[in-house]
Short mmCIF file of C-alpha atoms in Angstrom, two decimals:
data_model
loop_
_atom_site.label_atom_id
_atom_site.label_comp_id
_atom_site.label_asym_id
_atom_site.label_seq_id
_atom_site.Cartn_x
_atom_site.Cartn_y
_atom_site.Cartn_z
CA UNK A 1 3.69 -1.91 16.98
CA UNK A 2 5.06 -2.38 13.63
CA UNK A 3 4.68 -5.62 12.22
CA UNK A 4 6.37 -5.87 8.94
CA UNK A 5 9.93 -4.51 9.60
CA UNK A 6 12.25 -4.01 6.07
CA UNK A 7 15.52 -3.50 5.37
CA UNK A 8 17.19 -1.35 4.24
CA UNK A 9 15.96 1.88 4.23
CA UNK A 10 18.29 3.10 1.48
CA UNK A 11 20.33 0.69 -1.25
CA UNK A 12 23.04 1.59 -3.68
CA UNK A 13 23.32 -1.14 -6.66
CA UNK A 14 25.24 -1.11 -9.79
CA UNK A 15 23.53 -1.33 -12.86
CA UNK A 16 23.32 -5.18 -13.66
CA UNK A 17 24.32 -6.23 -10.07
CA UNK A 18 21.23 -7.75 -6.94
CA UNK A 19 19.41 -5.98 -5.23
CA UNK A 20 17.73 -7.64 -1.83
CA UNK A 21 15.45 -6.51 0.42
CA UNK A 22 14.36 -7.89 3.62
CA UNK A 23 11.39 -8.10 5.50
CA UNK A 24 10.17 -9.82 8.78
CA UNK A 25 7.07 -10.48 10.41
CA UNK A 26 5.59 -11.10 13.66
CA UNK A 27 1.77 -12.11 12.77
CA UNK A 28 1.48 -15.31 12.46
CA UNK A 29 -1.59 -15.40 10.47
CA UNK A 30 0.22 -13.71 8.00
CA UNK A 31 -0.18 -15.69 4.54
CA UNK A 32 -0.21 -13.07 1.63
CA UNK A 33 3.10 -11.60 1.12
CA UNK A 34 3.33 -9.01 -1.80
CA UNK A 35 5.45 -6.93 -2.90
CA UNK A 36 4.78 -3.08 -4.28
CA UNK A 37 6.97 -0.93 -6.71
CA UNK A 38 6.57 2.66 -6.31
CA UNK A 39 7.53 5.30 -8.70
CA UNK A 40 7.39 9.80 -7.61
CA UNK A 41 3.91 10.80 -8.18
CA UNK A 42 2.53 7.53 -8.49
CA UNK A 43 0.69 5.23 -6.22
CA UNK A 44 2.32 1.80 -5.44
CA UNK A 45 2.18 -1.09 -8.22
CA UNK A 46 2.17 -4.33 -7.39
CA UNK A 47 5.20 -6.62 -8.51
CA UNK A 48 5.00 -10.16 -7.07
CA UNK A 49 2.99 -11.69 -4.24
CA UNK A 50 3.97 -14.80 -2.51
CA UNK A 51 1.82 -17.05 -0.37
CA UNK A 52 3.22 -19.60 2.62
CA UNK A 53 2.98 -22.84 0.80
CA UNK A 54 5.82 -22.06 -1.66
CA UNK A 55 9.32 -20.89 -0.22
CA UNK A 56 10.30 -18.87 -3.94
CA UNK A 57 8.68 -17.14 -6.46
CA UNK A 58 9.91 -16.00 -9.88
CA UNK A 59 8.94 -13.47 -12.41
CA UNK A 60 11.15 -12.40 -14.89
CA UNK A 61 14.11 -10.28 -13.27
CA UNK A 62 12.41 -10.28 -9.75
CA UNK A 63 12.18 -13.51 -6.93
CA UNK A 64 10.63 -13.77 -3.92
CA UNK A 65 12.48 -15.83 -0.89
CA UNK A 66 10.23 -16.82 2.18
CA UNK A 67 11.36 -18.47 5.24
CA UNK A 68 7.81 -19.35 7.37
CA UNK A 69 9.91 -20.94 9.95
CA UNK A 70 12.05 -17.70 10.50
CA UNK A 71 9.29 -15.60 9.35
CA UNK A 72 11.21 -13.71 7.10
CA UNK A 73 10.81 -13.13 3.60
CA UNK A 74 13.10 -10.99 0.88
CA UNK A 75 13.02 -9.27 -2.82
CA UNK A 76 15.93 -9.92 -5.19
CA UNK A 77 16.03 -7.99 -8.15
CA UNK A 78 18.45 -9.91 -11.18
CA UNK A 79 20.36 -7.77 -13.48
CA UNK A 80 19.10 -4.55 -11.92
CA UNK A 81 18.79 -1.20 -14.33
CA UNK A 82 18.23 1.95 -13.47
CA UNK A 83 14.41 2.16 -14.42
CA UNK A 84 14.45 -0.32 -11.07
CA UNK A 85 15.35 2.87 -9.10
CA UNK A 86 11.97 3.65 -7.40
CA UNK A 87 10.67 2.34 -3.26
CA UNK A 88 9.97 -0.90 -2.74
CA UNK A 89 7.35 -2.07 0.27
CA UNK A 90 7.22 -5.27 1.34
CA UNK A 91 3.19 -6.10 2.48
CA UNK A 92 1.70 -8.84 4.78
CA UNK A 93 -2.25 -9.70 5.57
CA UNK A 94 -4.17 -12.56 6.83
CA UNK A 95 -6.15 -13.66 8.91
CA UNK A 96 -9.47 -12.38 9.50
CA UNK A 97 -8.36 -8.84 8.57
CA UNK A 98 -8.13 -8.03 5.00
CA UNK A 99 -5.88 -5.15 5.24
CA UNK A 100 -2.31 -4.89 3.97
CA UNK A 101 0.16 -4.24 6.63
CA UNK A 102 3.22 -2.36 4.83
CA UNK A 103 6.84 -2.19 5.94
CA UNK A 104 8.13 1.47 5.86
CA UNK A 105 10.30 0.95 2.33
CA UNK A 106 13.23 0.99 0.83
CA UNK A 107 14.58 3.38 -1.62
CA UNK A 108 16.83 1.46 -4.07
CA UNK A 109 18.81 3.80 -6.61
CA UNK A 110 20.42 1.80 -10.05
CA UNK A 111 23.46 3.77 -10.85
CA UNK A 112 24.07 3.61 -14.57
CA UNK B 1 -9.56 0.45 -18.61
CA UNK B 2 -9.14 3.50 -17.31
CA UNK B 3 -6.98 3.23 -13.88
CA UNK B 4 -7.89 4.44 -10.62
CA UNK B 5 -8.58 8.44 -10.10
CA UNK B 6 -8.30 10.58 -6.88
CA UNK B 7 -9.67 13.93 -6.85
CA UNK B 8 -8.20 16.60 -6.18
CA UNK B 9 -4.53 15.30 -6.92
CA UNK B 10 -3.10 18.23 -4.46
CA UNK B 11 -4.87 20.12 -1.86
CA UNK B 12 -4.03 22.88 0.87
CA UNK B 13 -6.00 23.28 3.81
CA UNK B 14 -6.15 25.03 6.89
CA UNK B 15 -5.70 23.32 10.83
CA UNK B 16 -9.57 22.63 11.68
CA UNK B 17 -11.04 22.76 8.70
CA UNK B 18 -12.55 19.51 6.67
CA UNK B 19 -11.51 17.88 4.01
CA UNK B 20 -13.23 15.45 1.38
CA UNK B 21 -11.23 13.24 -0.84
CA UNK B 22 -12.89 11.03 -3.81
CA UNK B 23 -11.98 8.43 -5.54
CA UNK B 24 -13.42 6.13 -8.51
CA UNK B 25 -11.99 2.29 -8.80
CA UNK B 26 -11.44 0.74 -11.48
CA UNK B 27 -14.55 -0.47 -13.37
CA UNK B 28 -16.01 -3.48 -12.23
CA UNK B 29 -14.21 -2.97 -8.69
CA UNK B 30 -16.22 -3.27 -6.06
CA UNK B 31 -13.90 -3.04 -3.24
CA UNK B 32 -12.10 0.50 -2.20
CA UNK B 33 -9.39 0.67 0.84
CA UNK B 34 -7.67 3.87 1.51
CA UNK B 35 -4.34 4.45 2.84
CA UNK B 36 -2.50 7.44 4.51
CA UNK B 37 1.26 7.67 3.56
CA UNK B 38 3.88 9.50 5.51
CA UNK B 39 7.39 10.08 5.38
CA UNK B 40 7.48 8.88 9.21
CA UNK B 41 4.75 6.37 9.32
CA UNK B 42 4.90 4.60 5.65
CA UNK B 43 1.88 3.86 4.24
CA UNK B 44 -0.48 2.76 6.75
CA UNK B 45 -4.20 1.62 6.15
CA UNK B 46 -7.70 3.87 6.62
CA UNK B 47 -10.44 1.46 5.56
CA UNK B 48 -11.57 -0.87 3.41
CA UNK B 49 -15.61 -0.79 2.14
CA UNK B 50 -16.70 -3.54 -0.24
CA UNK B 51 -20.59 -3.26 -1.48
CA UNK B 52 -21.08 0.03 0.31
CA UNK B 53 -20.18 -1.33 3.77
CA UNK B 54 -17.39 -0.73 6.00
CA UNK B 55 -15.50 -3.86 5.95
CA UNK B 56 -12.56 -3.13 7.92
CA UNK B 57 -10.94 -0.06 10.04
CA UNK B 58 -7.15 0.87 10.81
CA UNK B 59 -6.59 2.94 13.80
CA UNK B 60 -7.17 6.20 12.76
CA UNK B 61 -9.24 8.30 15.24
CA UNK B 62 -12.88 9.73 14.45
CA UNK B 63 -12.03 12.08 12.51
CA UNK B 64 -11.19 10.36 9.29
CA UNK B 65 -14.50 8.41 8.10
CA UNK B 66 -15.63 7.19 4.46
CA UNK B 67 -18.17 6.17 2.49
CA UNK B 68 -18.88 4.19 -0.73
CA UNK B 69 -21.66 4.88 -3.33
CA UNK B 70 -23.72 2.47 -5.18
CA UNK B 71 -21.35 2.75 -8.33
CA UNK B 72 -18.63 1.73 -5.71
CA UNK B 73 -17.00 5.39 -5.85
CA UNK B 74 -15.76 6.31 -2.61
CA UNK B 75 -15.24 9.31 -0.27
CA UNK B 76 -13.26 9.77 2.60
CA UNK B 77 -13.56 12.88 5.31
CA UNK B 78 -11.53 14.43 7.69
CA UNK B 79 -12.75 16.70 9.84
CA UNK B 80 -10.74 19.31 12.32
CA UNK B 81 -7.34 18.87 10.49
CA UNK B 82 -4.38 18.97 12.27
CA UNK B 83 -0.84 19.41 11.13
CA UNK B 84 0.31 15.66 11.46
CA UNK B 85 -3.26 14.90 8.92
CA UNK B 86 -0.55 16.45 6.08
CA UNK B 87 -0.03 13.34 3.95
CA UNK B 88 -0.30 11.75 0.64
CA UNK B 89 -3.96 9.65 1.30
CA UNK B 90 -4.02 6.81 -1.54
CA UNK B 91 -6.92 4.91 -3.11
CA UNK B 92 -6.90 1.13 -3.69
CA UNK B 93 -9.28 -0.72 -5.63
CA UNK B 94 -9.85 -4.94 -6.11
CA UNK B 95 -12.28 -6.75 -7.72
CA UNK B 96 -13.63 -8.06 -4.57
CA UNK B 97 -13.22 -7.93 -0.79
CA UNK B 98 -10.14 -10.56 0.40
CA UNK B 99 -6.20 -9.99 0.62
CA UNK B 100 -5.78 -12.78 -2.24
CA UNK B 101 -7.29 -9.83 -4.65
CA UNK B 102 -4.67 -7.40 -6.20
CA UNK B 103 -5.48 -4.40 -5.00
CA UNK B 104 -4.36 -1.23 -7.84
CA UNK B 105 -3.76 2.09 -6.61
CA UNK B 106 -4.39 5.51 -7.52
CA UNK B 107 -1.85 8.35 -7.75
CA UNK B 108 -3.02 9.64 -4.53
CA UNK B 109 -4.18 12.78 -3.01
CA UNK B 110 -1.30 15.57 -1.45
CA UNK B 111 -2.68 17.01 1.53
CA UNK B 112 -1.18 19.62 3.12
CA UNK B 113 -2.66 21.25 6.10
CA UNK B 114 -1.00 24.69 7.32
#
């Protein structure tokens, strides 16, 4: 049962145009939400976390939207370059389990 | 402050052989979760051990077990590879146990079992 699903799997964006990515939930307990950059060869990095008592986030060129009541929460990327070309995960824990549940990635390519 | 390290960075095995990964948090760290990524499955998570103890456990069967050493450096084991074992098997470290804690990766371990 997969319970972080993201969208899409694959994004096109023009350099200096948003980028969003979406995510969903099922967990209710849910009530870390980060976010994780991930560069070839590397490990995942993480970018921005949200928690459930704030509905945005902001840092710098990158926002975080969440929606508790739909249970949905989404990346946008400002201005995007193409050093921003890399897979993104969206991540969800709570509860009495520590772990990081991880949705499957996207792959977003900046086209110069 | 040196990063998180995985050793061996690539690794080719045979189907029922064992394997042994390491890997050394960040100083300081004293929790370590590890991860299995796939193409298929995304990245999807082993266990976490905080203070030498098994804290928490994904569903992985038997065969993949861990440990964690007094200086918080950690080991994980598979044993009888199979085919579908063939992953990239990632290292997280946070200061303490908790999902509010960042947790910072390592570059990971390529396993490939033939």
């Amino acid at each position: 049962q997969q319970q972080v699903k993201q969208s899409p799997q694959s994004l096109i964006v023009q350099k200096g145009g948003i980028s969003i990515i979406n995510c969903a939930y099922e967990n209710t307990a849910f009530d870390y939400f980060p976010w994780y950059q991930q560069f070839p060869g590397k490990g995942p990095a993480l970018l921005i976390a949200i928690r459930p008592d704030v509905s945005e986030k902001k840092e710098g060129r990158f926002t975080i939207s969440f929606n508790k009541s739909a249970k949905q929460f989404s990346l946008h990327i400002m201005d995007s370059q193409p050093g921003d070309s890399a897979t993104y995960f969206c991540a969800a824990s709570g509860g009495s389990n520590y772990k990081l549940t991880f949705g499957k990635g996207t792959l977003l390519t900046v086209n110069p | 402050k040196a990063g998180v390290t995985q050793t061996p960075r690539y690794l080719i095995k045979t189907r029922g052989q064992q394997v042994t990964l390491s890997c050394s948090p960040i100083s300081g760290h004293r929790s370590v979760s590890w991860y299995q990524q796939t193409p298929g499955q995304g990245l999807q998570f082993l266990f976490e051990y905080f203070s030498e103890t098994q804290r928490n456990k994904g569903n992985f069967p038997g065969r993949f077990s861990g440990r964690q050493f007094s200086n918080s450096r950690s080991e994980m084991n598979v044993s009888t590879l199979e085919l579908g074992d063939s992953a990239l098997y990632l290292c997280a470290s946070s200061f303490t146990s908790g999902y509010y804690n960042e947790q910072f990766f390592g570059p990971g371990t390529r396993l490939t079992v033939l």
